[in-house]
PDB file of C-alpha atoms and ligand atoms in Angstrom:
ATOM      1  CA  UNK V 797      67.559 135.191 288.117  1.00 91.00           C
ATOM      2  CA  UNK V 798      63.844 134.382 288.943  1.00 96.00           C
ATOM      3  CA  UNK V 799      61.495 137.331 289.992  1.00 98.00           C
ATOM      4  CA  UNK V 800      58.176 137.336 291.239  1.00 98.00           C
ATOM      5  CA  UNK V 801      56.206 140.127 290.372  1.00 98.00           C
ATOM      6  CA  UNK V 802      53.811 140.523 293.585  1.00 97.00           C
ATOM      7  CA  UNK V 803      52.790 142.340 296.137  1.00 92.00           C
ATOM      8  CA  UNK V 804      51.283 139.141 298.229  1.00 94.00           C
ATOM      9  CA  UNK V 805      53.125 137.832 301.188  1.00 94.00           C
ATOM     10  CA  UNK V 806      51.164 134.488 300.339  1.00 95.00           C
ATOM     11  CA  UNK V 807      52.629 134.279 297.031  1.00 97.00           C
ATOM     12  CA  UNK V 808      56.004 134.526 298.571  1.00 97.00           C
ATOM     13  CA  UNK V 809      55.267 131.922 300.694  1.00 97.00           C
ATOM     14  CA  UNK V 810      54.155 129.551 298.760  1.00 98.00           C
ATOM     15  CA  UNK V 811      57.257 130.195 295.913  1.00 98.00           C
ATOM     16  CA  UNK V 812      59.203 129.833 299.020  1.00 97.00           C
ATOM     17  CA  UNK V 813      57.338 126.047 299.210  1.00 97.00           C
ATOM     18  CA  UNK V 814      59.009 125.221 295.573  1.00 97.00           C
ATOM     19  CA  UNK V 815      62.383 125.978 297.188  1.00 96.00           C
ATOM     20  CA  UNK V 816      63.931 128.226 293.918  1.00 97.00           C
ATOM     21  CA  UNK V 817      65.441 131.245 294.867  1.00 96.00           C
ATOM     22  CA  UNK V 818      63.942 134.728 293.777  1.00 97.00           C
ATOM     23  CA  UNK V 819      63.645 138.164 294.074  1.00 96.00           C
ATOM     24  CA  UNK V 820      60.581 140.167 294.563  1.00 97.00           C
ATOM     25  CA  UNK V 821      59.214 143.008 292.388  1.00 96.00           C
ATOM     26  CA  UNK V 822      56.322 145.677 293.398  1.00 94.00           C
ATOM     27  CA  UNK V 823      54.506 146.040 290.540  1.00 94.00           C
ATOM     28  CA  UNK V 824      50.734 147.274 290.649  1.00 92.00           C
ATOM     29  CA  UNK V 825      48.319 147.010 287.720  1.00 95.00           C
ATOM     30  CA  UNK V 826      44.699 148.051 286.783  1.00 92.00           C
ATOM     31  CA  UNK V 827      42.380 145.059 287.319  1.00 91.00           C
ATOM     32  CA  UNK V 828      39.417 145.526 285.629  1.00 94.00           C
ATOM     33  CA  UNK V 829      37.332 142.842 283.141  1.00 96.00           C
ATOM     34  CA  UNK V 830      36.670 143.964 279.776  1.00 96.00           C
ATOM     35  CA  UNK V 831      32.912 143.561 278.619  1.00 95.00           C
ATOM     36  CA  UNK V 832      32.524 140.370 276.985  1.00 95.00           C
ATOM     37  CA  UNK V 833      35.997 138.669 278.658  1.00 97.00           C
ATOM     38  CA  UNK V 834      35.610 135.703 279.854  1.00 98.00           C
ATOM     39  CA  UNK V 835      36.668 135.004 283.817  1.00 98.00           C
ATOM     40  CA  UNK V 836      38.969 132.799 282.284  1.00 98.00           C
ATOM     41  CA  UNK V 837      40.711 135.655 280.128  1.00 98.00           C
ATOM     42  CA  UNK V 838      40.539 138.067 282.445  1.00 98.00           C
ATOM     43  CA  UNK V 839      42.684 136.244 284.679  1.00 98.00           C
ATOM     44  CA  UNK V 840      44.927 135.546 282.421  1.00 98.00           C
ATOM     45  CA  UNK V 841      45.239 138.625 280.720  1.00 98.00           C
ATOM     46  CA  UNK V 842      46.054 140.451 284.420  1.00 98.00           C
ATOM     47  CA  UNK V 843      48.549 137.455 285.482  1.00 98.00           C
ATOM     48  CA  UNK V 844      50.035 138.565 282.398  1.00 98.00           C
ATOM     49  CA  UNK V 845      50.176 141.985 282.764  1.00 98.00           C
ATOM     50  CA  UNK V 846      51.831 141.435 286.179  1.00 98.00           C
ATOM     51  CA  UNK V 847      54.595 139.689 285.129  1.00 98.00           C
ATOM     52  CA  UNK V 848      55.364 141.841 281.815  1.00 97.00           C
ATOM     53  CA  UNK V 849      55.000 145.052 284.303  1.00 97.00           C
ATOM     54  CA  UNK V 850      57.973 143.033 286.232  1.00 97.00           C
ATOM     55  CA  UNK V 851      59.651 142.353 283.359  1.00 96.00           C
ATOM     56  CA  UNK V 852      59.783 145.915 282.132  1.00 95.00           C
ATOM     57  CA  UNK V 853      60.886 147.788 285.805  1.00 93.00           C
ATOM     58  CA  UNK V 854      63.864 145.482 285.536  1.00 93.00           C
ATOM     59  CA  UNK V 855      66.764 148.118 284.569  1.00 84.00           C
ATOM     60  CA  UNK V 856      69.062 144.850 283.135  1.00 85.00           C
ATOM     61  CA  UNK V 857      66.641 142.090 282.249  1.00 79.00           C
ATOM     62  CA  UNK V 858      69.276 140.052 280.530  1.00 88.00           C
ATOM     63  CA  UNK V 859      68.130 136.292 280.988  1.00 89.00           C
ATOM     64  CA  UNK V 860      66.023 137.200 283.514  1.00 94.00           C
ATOM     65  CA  UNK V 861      62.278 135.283 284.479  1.00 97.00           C
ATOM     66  CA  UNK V 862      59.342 136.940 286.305  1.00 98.00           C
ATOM     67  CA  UNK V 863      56.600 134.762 287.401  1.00 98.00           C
ATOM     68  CA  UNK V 864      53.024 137.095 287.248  1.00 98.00           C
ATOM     69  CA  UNK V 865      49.681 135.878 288.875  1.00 98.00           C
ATOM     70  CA  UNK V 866      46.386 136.630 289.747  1.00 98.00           C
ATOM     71  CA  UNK V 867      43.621 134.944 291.897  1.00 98.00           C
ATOM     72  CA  UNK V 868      39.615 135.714 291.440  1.00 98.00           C
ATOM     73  CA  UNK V 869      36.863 133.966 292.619  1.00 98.00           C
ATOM     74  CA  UNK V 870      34.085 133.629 290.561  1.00 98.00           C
ATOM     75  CA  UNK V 871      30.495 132.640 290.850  1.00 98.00           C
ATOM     76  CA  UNK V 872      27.767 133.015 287.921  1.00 95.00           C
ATOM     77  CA  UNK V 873      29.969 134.738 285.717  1.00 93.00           C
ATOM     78  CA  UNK V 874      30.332 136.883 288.093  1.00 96.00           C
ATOM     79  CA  UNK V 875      33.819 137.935 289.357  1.00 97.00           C
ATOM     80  CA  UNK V 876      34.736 138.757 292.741  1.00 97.00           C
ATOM     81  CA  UNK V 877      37.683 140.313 293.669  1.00 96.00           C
ATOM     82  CA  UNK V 878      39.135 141.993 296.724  1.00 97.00           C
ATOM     83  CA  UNK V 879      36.148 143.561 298.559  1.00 98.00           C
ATOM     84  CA  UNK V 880      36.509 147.467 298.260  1.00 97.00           C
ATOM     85  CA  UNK V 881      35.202 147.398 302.182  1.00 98.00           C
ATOM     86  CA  UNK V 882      33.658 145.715 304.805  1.00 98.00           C
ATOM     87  CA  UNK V 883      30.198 145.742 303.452  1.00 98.00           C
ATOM     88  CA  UNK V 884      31.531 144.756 300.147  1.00 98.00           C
ATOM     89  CA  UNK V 885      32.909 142.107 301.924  1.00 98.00           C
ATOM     90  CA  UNK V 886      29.782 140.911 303.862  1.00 98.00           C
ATOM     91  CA  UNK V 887      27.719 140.794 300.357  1.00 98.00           C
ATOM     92  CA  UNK V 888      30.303 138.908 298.470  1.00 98.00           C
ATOM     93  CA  UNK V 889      30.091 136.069 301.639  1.00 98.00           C
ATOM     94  CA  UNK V 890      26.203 135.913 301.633  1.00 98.00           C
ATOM     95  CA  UNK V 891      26.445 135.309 297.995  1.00 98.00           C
ATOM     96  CA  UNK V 892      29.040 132.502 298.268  1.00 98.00           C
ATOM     97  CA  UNK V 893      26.885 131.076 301.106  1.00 98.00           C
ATOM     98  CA  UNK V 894      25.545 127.155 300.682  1.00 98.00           C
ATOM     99  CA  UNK V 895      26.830 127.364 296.881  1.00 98.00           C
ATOM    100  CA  UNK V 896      29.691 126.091 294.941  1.00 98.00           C
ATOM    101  CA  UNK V 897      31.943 128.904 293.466  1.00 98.00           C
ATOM    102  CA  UNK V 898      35.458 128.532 291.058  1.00 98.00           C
ATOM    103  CA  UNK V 899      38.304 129.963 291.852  1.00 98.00           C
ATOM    104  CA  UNK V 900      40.480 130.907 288.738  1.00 98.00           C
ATOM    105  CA  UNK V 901      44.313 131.366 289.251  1.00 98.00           C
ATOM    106  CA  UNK V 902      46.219 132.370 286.122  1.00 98.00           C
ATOM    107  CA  UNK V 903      50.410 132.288 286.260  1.00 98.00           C
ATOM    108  CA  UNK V 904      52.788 133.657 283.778  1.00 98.00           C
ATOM    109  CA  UNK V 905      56.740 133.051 283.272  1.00 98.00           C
ATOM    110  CA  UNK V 906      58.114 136.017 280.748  1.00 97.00           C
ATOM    111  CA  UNK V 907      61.121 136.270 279.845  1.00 96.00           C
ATOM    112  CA  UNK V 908      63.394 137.946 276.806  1.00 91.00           C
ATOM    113  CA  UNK V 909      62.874 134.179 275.508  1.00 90.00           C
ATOM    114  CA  UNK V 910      59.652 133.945 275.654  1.00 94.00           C
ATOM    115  CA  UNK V 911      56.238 133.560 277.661  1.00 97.00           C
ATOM    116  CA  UNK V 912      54.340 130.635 279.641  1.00 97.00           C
ATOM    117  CA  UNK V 913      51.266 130.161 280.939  1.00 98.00           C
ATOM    118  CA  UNK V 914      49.362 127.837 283.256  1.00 98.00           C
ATOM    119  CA  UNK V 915      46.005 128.291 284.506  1.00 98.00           C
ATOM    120  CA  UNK V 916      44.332 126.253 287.414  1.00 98.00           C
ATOM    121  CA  UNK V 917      40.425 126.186 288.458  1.00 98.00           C
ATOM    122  CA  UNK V 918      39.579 124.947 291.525  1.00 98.00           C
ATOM    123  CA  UNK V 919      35.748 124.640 292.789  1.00 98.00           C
ATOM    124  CA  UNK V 920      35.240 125.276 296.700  1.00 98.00           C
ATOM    125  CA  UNK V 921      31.813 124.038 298.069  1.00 98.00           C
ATOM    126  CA  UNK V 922      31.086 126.902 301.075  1.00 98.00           C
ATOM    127  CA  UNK V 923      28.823 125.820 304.031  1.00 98.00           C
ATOM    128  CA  UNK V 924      25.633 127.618 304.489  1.00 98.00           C
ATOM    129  CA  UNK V 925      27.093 131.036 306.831  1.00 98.00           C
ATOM    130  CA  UNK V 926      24.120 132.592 309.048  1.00 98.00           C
ATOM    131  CA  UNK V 927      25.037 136.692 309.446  1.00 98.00           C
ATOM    132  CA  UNK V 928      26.185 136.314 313.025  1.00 98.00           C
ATOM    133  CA  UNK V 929      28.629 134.119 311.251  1.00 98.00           C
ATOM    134  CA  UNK V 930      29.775 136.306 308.375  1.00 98.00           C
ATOM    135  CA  UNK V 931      29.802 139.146 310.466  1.00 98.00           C
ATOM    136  CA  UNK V 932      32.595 138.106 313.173  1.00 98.00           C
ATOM    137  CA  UNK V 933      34.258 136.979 309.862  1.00 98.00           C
ATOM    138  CA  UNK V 934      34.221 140.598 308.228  1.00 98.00           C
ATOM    139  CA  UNK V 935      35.658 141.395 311.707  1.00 98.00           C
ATOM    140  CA  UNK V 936      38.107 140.169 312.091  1.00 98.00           C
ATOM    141  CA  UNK V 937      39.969 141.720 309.363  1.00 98.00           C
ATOM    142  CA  UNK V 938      40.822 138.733 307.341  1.00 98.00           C
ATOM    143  CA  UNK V 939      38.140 138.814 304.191  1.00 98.00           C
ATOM    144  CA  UNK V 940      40.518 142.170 303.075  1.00 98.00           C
ATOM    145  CA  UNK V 941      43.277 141.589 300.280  1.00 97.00           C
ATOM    146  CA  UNK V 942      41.817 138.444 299.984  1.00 98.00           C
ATOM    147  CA  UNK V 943      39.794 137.658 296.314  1.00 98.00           C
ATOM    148  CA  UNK V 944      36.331 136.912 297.190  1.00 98.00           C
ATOM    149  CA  UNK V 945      36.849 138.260 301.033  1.00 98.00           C
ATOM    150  CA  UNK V 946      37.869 134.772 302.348  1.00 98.00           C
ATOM    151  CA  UNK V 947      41.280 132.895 302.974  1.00 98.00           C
ATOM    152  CA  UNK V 948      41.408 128.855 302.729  1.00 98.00           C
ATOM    153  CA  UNK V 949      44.607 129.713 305.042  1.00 98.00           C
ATOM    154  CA  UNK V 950      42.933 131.125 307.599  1.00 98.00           C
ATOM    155  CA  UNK V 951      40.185 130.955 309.505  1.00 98.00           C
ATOM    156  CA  UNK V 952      38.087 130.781 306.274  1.00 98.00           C
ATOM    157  CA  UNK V 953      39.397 127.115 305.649  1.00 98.00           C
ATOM    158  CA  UNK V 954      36.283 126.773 308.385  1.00 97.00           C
ATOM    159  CA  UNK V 955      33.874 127.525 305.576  1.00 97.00           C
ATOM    160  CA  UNK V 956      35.257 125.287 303.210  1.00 98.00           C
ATOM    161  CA  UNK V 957      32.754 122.280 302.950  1.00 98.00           C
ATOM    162  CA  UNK V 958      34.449 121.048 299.827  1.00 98.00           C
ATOM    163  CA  UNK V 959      37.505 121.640 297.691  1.00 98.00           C
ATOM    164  CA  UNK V 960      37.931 119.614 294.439  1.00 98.00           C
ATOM    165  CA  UNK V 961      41.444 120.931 292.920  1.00 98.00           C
ATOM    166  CA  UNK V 962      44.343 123.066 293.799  1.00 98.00           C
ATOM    167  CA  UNK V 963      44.683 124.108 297.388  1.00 98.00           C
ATOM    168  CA  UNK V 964      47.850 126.853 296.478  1.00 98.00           C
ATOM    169  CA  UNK V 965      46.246 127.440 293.738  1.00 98.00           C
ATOM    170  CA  UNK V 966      42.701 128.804 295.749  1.00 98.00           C
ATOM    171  CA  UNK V 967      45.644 130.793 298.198  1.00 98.00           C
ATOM    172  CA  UNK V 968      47.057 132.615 295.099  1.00 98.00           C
ATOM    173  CA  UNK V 969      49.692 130.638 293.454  1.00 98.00           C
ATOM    174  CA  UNK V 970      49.279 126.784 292.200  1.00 98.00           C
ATOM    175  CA  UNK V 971      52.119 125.357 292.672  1.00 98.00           C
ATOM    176  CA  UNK V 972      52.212 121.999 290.581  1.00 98.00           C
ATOM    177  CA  UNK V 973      51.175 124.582 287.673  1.00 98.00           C
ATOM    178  CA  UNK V 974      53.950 126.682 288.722  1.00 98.00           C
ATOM    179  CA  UNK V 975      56.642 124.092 289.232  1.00 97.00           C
ATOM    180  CA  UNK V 976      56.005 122.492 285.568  1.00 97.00           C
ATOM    181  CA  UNK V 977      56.318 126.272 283.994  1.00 97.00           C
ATOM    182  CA  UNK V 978      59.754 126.942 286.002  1.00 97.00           C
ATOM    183  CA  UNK V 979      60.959 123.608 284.741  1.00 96.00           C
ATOM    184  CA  UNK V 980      60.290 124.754 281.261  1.00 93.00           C
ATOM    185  CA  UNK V 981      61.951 127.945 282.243  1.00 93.00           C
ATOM    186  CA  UNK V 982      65.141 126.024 282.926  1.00 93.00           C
ATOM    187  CA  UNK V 983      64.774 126.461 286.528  1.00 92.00           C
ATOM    188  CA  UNK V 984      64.795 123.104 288.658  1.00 85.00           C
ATOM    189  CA  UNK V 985      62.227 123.316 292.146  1.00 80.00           C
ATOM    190  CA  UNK V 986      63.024 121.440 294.795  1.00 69.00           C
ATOM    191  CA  UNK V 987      62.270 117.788 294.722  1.00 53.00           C
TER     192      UNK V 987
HETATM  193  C1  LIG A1493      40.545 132.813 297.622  1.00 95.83           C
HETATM  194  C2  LIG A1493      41.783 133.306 298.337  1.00 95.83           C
HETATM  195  C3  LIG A1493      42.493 134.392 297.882  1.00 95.83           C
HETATM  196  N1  LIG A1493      43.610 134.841 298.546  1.00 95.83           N
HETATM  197  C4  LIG A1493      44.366 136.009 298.097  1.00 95.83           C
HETATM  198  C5  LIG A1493      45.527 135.679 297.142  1.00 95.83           C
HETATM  199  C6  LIG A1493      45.796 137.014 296.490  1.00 95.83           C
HETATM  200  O1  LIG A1493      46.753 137.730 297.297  1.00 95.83           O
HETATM  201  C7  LIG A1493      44.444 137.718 296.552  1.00 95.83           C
HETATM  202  C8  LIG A1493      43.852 137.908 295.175  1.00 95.83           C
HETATM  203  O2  LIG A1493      44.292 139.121 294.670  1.00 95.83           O
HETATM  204  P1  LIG A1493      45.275 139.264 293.440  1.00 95.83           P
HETATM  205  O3  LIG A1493      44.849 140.483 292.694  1.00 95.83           O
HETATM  206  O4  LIG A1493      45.364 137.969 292.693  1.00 95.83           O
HETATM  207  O5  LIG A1493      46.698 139.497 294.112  1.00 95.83           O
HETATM  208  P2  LIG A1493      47.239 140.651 295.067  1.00 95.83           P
HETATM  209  O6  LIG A1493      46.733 141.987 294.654  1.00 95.83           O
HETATM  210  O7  LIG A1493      46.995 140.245 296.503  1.00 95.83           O
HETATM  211  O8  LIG A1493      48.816 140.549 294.841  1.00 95.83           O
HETATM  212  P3  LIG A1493      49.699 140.877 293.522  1.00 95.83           P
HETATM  213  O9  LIG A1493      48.758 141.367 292.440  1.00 95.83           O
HETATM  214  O10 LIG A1493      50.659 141.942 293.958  1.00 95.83           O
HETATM  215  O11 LIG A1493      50.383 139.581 293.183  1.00 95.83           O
HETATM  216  O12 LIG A1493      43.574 136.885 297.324  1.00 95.83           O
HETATM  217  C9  LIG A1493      44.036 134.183 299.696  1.00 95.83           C
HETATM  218  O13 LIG A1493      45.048 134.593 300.304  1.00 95.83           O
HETATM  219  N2  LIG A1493      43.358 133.084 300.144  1.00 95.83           N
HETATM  220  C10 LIG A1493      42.233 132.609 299.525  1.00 95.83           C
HETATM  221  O14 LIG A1493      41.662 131.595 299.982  1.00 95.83           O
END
C-alpha cells in the first residue's frame, strides 16, 4: 500500500493527478537548515525525514511505501519557507519582487526495501509587485502555508512572469519526478 506522508491538501491533489491509490499519514517534522547545508540538502534531508517519520507511525509496515516531500523557495542562498505571519509574508514578496528565485522540491519513496529520491528545481521569474500590490496579496490569506508566501495555483500564478521547469513541482509535489520513483517502487501511475 502507498502512503503519503503530508499534511498538504495540494500534495493530495496532485498524487491524486498520477491516479495510484494511497493513504494519507500526518506526520510533522522540525524544519530547520543546518549551518553550512546546502538548499539543496536541506530539502532533501526534510523530504526525507517526512517520509521515514511515515514510515515509522505505520503499526504494520510490511511492504508498505511512503512518499515524503518538501517545497522551499530559495533566493541568494537564502531559504524561504512558510512565512511565520503576515509581515513575514510581505518581506519575503518584496524580496522576490522583479527577480528570479528557485524553487527546490525534494521527494522520497521509503520503504522496508529500500529508499528513492528525486529532486526537481524549477526557476520562477516574478514581475516587479508595487506594495499596494503585495499588500491585497498578504490579504487575502493565500501567501500562508505556502513556501515563500505565494501559490502558482492561485492567484499568485498572476505574479509569475516566467517559469522554466516543473509546474507540480513549484505547487509541492513534481510529478514526472514522482511518477518515475513509484515506477521503481513497483507501483504503475496512470497512463
Ligand atoms: C511555491 C509554492 C508552495 N506551495 C506550498 C506547497 C507546500 O504545501 C508548502 C511548502 O511547505 P512544505 O513544508 O514543503 O509542506 P507542508 O508543511 O505544507 O506539508 P507537509 O510537510 O505536511 O507535506 O508550500 C504551494 O502550494 N504553491 C506554491 O506555488
Amino acid at each position: 500500500m502507498l502512503h503519503l506522508a503530508s499534511q498538504s491538501p495540494r500534495r493530495r491533489q496532485l498524487l491524486e493527478q498520477l491516479g495510484v491509490d494511497f493513504a494519507v499519514l500526518d506526520v510533522d517534522v522540525p524544519e530547520q537548515r543546518a549551518p553550512g547545508e546546502s538548499p539543496r540538502d536541506y530539502v532533501s534531508r526534510v523530504a526525507r525525514d517526512k517520509a521515514r517519520a511515515g514510515l515509522a507511525a505505520l503499526a504494520h509496515a510490511g511492504d508498505a511505501l511512503v512518499l515524503g516531500a518538501d517545497t522551499e523557495v530559495v533566493l541568494d542562498d537564502e531559504v524561504f519557507g512558510k512565512p511565520r505571519d503576515a509581515a513575514d509574508a510581505v518581506a519575503m514578496l518584496r524580496r522576490l519582487s522583479g527577480r528570479t528565485h528557485a524553487v527546490i522540491s525534494a521527494v522520497w519513496l521509503v520503504g522496508a526495501g529500500g529508499e528513492q529520491c528525486e529532486v526537481c528545481e524549477s526557476q520562477v521569474r516574478f514581475a516587479t509587485l508595487d506594495e499596494p500590490a503585495i499588500a491585497a496579496y498578504v490579504a487575502s490569506g493565500e501567501p500562508f502555508g505556502k513556501a515563500g508566501a505565494y501559490a502558482i495555483q492561485g492567484r499568485g500564478a498572476a505574479m509569475l512572469a516566467h517559469l522554466d521547469g516543473s509546474y507540480s513541482g513549484v505547487m509541492g509535489l513534481p510529478l514526472f519526478e514522482t511518477a518515475r520513483l513509484l515506477r521503481h517502487g513497483g507501483i504503475s501511475p496512470a497512463g
